[in-house]
């Protein structure tokens, strides 16, 4: 009997070791991050086919098929905000949902809550606090970076990256205003690259009238999450040469 118990114990320990290395392997499976800064994307996470970026709230709210609701904490400021921090690979693939044993736990980021509400809100309907959005981002994307970032560090890293990329201020300093007018795509790209040091990728969507408009701005970040880098690969998609920058 003692031998059987010993064998069971060895087998259980073996399973734990296999689980650890499987989680470690999955978490290691990325080359860089897309820094998904969003301003007010839906709490269900990215739309199909989209990757990380800075999202402009006016461009989310004025599309033909979208509606938006202010968070229960109040209307967010007119600003770009975080969409997410997403592990990606140099070949264009990306890992997801890497560790179901480590679910989102809001108590682990309680000290970040005021910053989360300000810089990482959601415009999803019905109005909500943003928790379901943050849970989605951690469980789908954050768990795949566990080799570098625990849950608190993951969210704090994204918040700190936003402070390195004041997009609205950068564009306004270049005379590009959120006023409903159209601007050259190249002017937007150049203004951001000159200020940040790296070329961004711009994603557009269409307003209810079919006009191409600024929607998201993508940056790439090294695997530790600490520094912006030149993007190894950009997402797919195109914008018109002149795009609208709607008000919010």
Short mmCIF file of C-alpha atoms in Angstrom, two decimals:
data_model
loop_
_atom_site.label_atom_id
_atom_site.label_comp_id
_atom_site.label_asym_id
_atom_site.label_seq_id
_atom_site.Cartn_x
_atom_site.Cartn_y
_atom_site.Cartn_z
CA UNK A 1 0.00 0.00 0.00
CA UNK A 2 2.82 2.39 0.89
CA UNK A 3 4.42 1.67 -2.48
CA UNK A 4 1.16 2.45 -4.28
CA UNK A 5 0.80 5.75 -2.41
CA UNK A 6 4.39 6.60 -3.30
CA UNK A 7 3.76 5.82 -6.96
CA UNK A 8 0.61 7.97 -6.96
CA UNK A 9 2.55 10.82 -5.34
CA UNK A 10 5.28 10.55 -7.97
CA UNK A 11 2.66 10.54 -10.74
CA UNK A 12 0.90 13.64 -9.33
CA UNK A 13 4.21 15.47 -9.06
CA UNK A 14 4.96 14.47 -12.63
CA UNK A 15 1.65 15.98 -13.76
CA UNK A 16 2.43 19.23 -11.95
CA UNK A 17 5.83 19.39 -13.63
CA UNK A 18 4.30 18.76 -17.06
CA UNK A 19 1.70 21.49 -16.42
CA UNK A 20 4.41 23.93 -15.33
CA UNK A 21 6.54 23.36 -18.40
CA UNK A 22 3.50 23.47 -20.70
CA UNK A 23 2.46 26.83 -19.26
CA UNK A 24 6.05 28.05 -19.46
CA UNK A 25 6.34 26.94 -23.07
CA UNK A 26 3.10 28.60 -24.08
CA UNK A 27 3.99 31.80 -22.23
CA UNK A 28 7.38 31.89 -24.00
CA UNK A 29 5.74 31.57 -27.40
CA UNK A 30 5.93 35.17 -28.60
CA UNK A 31 8.52 37.53 -30.06
CA UNK A 32 7.11 40.98 -29.32
CA UNK A 33 3.97 42.81 -28.25
CA UNK A 34 1.58 44.97 -30.17
CA UNK A 35 0.82 47.72 -27.72
CA UNK A 36 -2.89 47.95 -27.93
CA UNK A 37 -3.75 51.29 -26.66
CA UNK A 38 -7.38 51.79 -27.05
CA UNK A 39 -9.67 54.54 -26.34
CA UNK A 40 -12.90 52.86 -25.55
CA UNK A 41 -13.14 49.58 -27.39
CA UNK A 42 -15.87 47.08 -26.55
CA UNK A 43 -15.49 44.98 -23.45
CA UNK A 44 -15.58 41.78 -25.48
CA UNK A 45 -12.11 42.62 -26.74
CA UNK A 46 -10.75 43.10 -30.26
CA UNK A 47 -12.98 42.85 -33.29
CA UNK A 48 -12.25 39.90 -35.60
CA UNK A 49 -8.98 40.36 -37.46
CA UNK A 50 -7.81 43.32 -35.40
CA UNK A 51 -4.61 43.51 -33.40
CA UNK A 52 -3.20 45.95 -30.96
CA UNK A 53 -3.50 49.66 -31.31
CA UNK A 54 -4.58 53.02 -30.06
CA UNK A 55 -8.24 53.47 -30.77
CA UNK A 56 -9.97 56.82 -31.18
CA UNK A 57 -13.36 56.85 -29.40
CA UNK A 58 -15.09 59.05 -31.94
CA UNK A 59 -14.28 56.48 -34.62
CA UNK A 60 -15.81 53.72 -32.55
CA UNK A 61 -19.00 55.60 -31.78
CA UNK A 62 -19.87 57.00 -35.20
CA UNK A 63 -19.78 53.88 -37.36
CA UNK A 64 -22.93 52.59 -39.02
CA UNK A 65 -23.03 49.32 -37.07
CA UNK A 66 -21.71 50.42 -33.67
CA UNK A 67 -23.19 52.16 -30.69
CA UNK A 68 -21.34 53.20 -27.59
CA UNK A 69 -22.19 53.77 -23.96
CA UNK A 70 -20.24 55.70 -21.39
CA UNK A 71 -18.68 53.63 -18.60
CA UNK A 72 -20.49 53.52 -15.26
CA UNK A 73 -17.62 55.65 -13.95
CA UNK A 74 -18.57 58.49 -16.33
CA UNK A 75 -17.76 59.76 -19.81
CA UNK A 76 -14.06 59.25 -20.56
CA UNK A 77 -11.91 62.15 -21.66
CA UNK A 78 -11.37 62.85 -25.34
CA UNK A 79 -8.16 60.92 -25.67
CA UNK A 80 -6.67 57.76 -27.05
CA UNK A 81 -6.85 54.88 -24.62
CA UNK A 82 -5.58 51.37 -24.19
CA UNK A 83 -7.01 48.45 -26.11
CA UNK A 84 -4.46 45.92 -24.93
CA UNK A 85 -0.93 44.58 -24.85
CA UNK A 86 -0.83 41.58 -27.15
CA UNK A 87 1.96 39.01 -27.58
CA UNK A 88 2.70 38.38 -31.26
CA UNK A 89 5.19 36.45 -33.37
CA UNK A 90 7.49 37.65 -36.11
CA UNK A 91 5.65 35.48 -38.64
CA UNK A 92 2.35 37.28 -37.96
CA UNK A 93 0.81 34.59 -35.76
CA UNK A 94 0.00 35.07 -32.09
CA UNK A 95 -0.68 32.91 -29.03
CA UNK A 96 -3.90 33.21 -27.07
CA UNK A 97 -5.59 31.87 -23.93
CA UNK A 98 -2.37 30.32 -22.65
CA UNK A 99 -3.19 29.55 -19.01
CA UNK A 100 -6.72 28.82 -17.88
CA UNK A 101 -5.44 28.17 -14.36
CA UNK A 102 -4.62 31.85 -13.88
CA UNK A 103 -7.89 33.79 -14.39
CA UNK A 104 -8.31 37.54 -14.08
CA UNK A 105 -8.33 38.67 -10.44
CA UNK A 106 -9.24 42.32 -9.95
CA UNK A 107 -7.89 42.30 -6.40
CA UNK A 108 -4.40 41.97 -7.88
CA UNK A 109 -4.69 45.36 -9.60
CA UNK A 110 -6.70 47.26 -6.99
CA UNK A 111 -3.96 49.88 -6.68
CA UNK A 112 -4.16 50.52 -10.44
CA UNK A 113 -7.93 50.94 -10.59
CA UNK A 114 -8.09 54.73 -10.95
CA UNK A 115 -5.55 54.59 -13.80
CA UNK A 116 -7.42 51.72 -15.42
CA UNK A 117 -10.69 53.64 -15.37
CA UNK A 118 -9.01 56.70 -16.87
CA UNK A 119 -6.72 55.11 -19.46
CA UNK A 120 -8.32 51.72 -20.15
CA UNK A 121 -12.10 52.28 -20.17
CA UNK A 122 -14.68 50.66 -22.42
CA UNK A 123 -17.49 52.11 -24.52
CA UNK A 124 -19.34 48.82 -24.75
CA UNK A 125 -23.09 48.72 -24.22
CA UNK A 126 -24.68 48.34 -21.80
CA UNK A 127 -22.60 50.61 -19.55
CA UNK A 128 -20.17 48.73 -17.35
CA UNK A 129 -17.11 49.23 -15.18
CA UNK A 130 -14.68 47.70 -17.65
CA UNK A 131 -13.96 44.56 -15.63
CA UNK A 132 -15.17 42.16 -18.31
CA UNK A 133 -12.97 43.92 -20.87
CA UNK A 134 -9.89 43.72 -18.63
CA UNK A 135 -10.65 40.09 -17.85
CA UNK A 136 -10.77 39.30 -21.57
CA UNK A 137 -7.48 41.08 -22.23
CA UNK A 138 -5.66 39.26 -19.43
CA UNK A 139 -7.05 35.80 -20.13
CA UNK A 140 -6.65 35.92 -23.91
CA UNK A 141 -3.43 37.92 -24.18
CA UNK A 142 -1.84 38.53 -20.79
CA UNK A 143 -1.59 34.86 -19.83
CA UNK A 144 0.65 34.34 -22.85
CA UNK A 145 3.27 36.68 -21.40
CA UNK A 146 3.53 35.07 -17.96
CA UNK A 147 7.21 34.29 -18.46
CA UNK A 148 7.83 38.05 -18.32
CA UNK A 149 4.81 39.71 -16.74
CA UNK A 150 2.57 38.66 -13.89
CA UNK A 151 -1.00 39.95 -13.82
CA UNK A 152 -0.25 43.20 -11.99
CA UNK A 153 2.85 43.91 -14.05
CA UNK A 154 0.99 43.21 -17.28
CA UNK A 155 -1.60 45.91 -16.65
CA UNK A 156 0.90 48.34 -15.12
CA UNK A 157 3.20 47.90 -18.12
CA UNK A 158 0.42 48.81 -20.55
CA UNK A 159 -0.51 51.87 -18.47
CA UNK A 160 3.11 53.01 -18.43
CA UNK A 161 3.44 52.51 -22.19
CA UNK A 162 0.51 54.84 -22.71
CA UNK A 163 2.45 57.52 -20.86
CA UNK A 164 5.21 57.14 -23.45
CA UNK A 165 2.85 57.73 -26.36
CA UNK A 166 0.68 60.81 -25.86
CA UNK A 167 -0.94 60.45 -29.24
CA UNK A 168 -3.52 63.20 -28.98
CA UNK A 169 -0.89 65.72 -27.88
CA UNK A 170 1.48 64.54 -30.61
CA UNK A 171 -1.13 65.00 -33.32
CA UNK A 172 -2.39 68.32 -31.99
CA UNK A 173 1.18 69.65 -31.91
CA UNK A 174 1.39 68.78 -35.61
CA UNK A 175 -1.85 70.65 -36.35
CA UNK A 176 -3.92 67.48 -36.62
CA UNK A 177 -7.10 68.01 -34.62
CA UNK A 178 -10.01 65.77 -33.69
CA UNK A 179 -12.37 68.17 -35.45
CA UNK A 180 -14.04 66.04 -38.10
CA UNK A 181 -11.72 67.25 -40.85
CA UNK A 182 -9.59 65.05 -43.10
CA UNK A 183 -5.80 64.85 -42.96
CA UNK A 184 -3.14 63.15 -45.04
CA UNK A 185 -2.38 59.68 -43.75
CA UNK A 186 1.33 60.28 -44.32
CA UNK A 187 1.20 63.43 -42.16
CA UNK A 188 -0.31 61.46 -39.28
CA UNK A 189 2.29 58.71 -39.59
CA UNK A 190 5.17 61.16 -39.82
CA UNK A 191 4.03 63.22 -36.82
CA UNK A 192 3.84 60.11 -34.65
CA UNK A 193 7.14 58.66 -35.87
CA UNK A 194 8.97 61.95 -35.33
CA UNK A 195 7.68 62.17 -31.75
CA UNK A 196 7.98 58.53 -30.69
CA UNK A 197 10.94 57.39 -32.78
CA UNK A 198 9.24 54.44 -34.46
CA UNK A 199 6.88 54.17 -37.40
CA UNK A 200 3.33 53.33 -36.31
CA UNK A 201 0.77 51.35 -38.22
CA UNK A 202 -2.51 53.16 -38.75
CA UNK A 203 -5.81 51.33 -38.90
CA UNK A 204 -8.92 52.95 -40.33
CA UNK A 205 -12.61 52.20 -40.24
CA UNK A 206 -15.56 53.94 -41.92
CA UNK A 207 -18.12 56.27 -40.42
CA UNK A 208 -21.84 55.97 -41.08
CA UNK A 209 -21.37 57.90 -44.34
CA UNK A 210 -18.63 55.56 -45.57
CA UNK A 211 -15.76 58.00 -44.97
CA UNK A 212 -12.39 56.48 -44.05
CA UNK A 213 -11.30 57.67 -40.62
CA UNK A 214 -8.51 57.27 -38.07
CA UNK A 215 -9.34 54.33 -35.83
CA UNK A 216 -6.29 52.70 -34.26
CA UNK A 217 -2.55 53.32 -34.05
CA UNK A 218 -0.24 50.35 -33.55
CA UNK A 219 3.13 50.29 -31.83
CA UNK A 220 5.47 47.37 -31.23
CA UNK A 221 7.10 46.60 -27.90
CA UNK A 222 9.96 44.28 -26.96
CA UNK A 223 9.14 40.96 -25.26
CA UNK A 224 9.85 42.32 -21.78
CA UNK A 225 7.23 45.04 -22.32
CA UNK A 226 9.65 47.78 -21.33
CA UNK A 227 10.55 49.46 -24.63
CA UNK A 228 9.12 50.37 -28.00
CA UNK A 229 10.80 48.72 -30.99
CA UNK A 230 10.64 48.75 -34.77
CA UNK A 231 7.73 46.53 -35.79
CA UNK A 232 8.90 43.15 -37.15
CA UNK A 233 5.59 42.87 -39.00
CA UNK A 234 2.54 45.07 -39.41
CA UNK A 235 -1.08 43.90 -39.40
CA UNK A 236 -2.90 43.76 -42.72
CA UNK A 237 -5.28 46.42 -43.98
CA UNK A 238 -5.16 49.79 -45.69
CA UNK A 239 -6.37 53.34 -45.20
CA UNK A 240 -7.23 55.97 -47.75
CA UNK A 241 -4.52 58.55 -48.43
CA UNK A 242 -6.70 61.17 -46.69
CA UNK A 243 -8.60 60.17 -43.56
CA UNK A 244 -11.02 61.87 -41.21
CA UNK A 245 -10.24 62.54 -37.55
CA UNK A 246 -13.71 62.72 -35.95
CA UNK A 247 -14.50 64.55 -32.75
CA UNK A 248 -15.61 62.78 -29.57
#
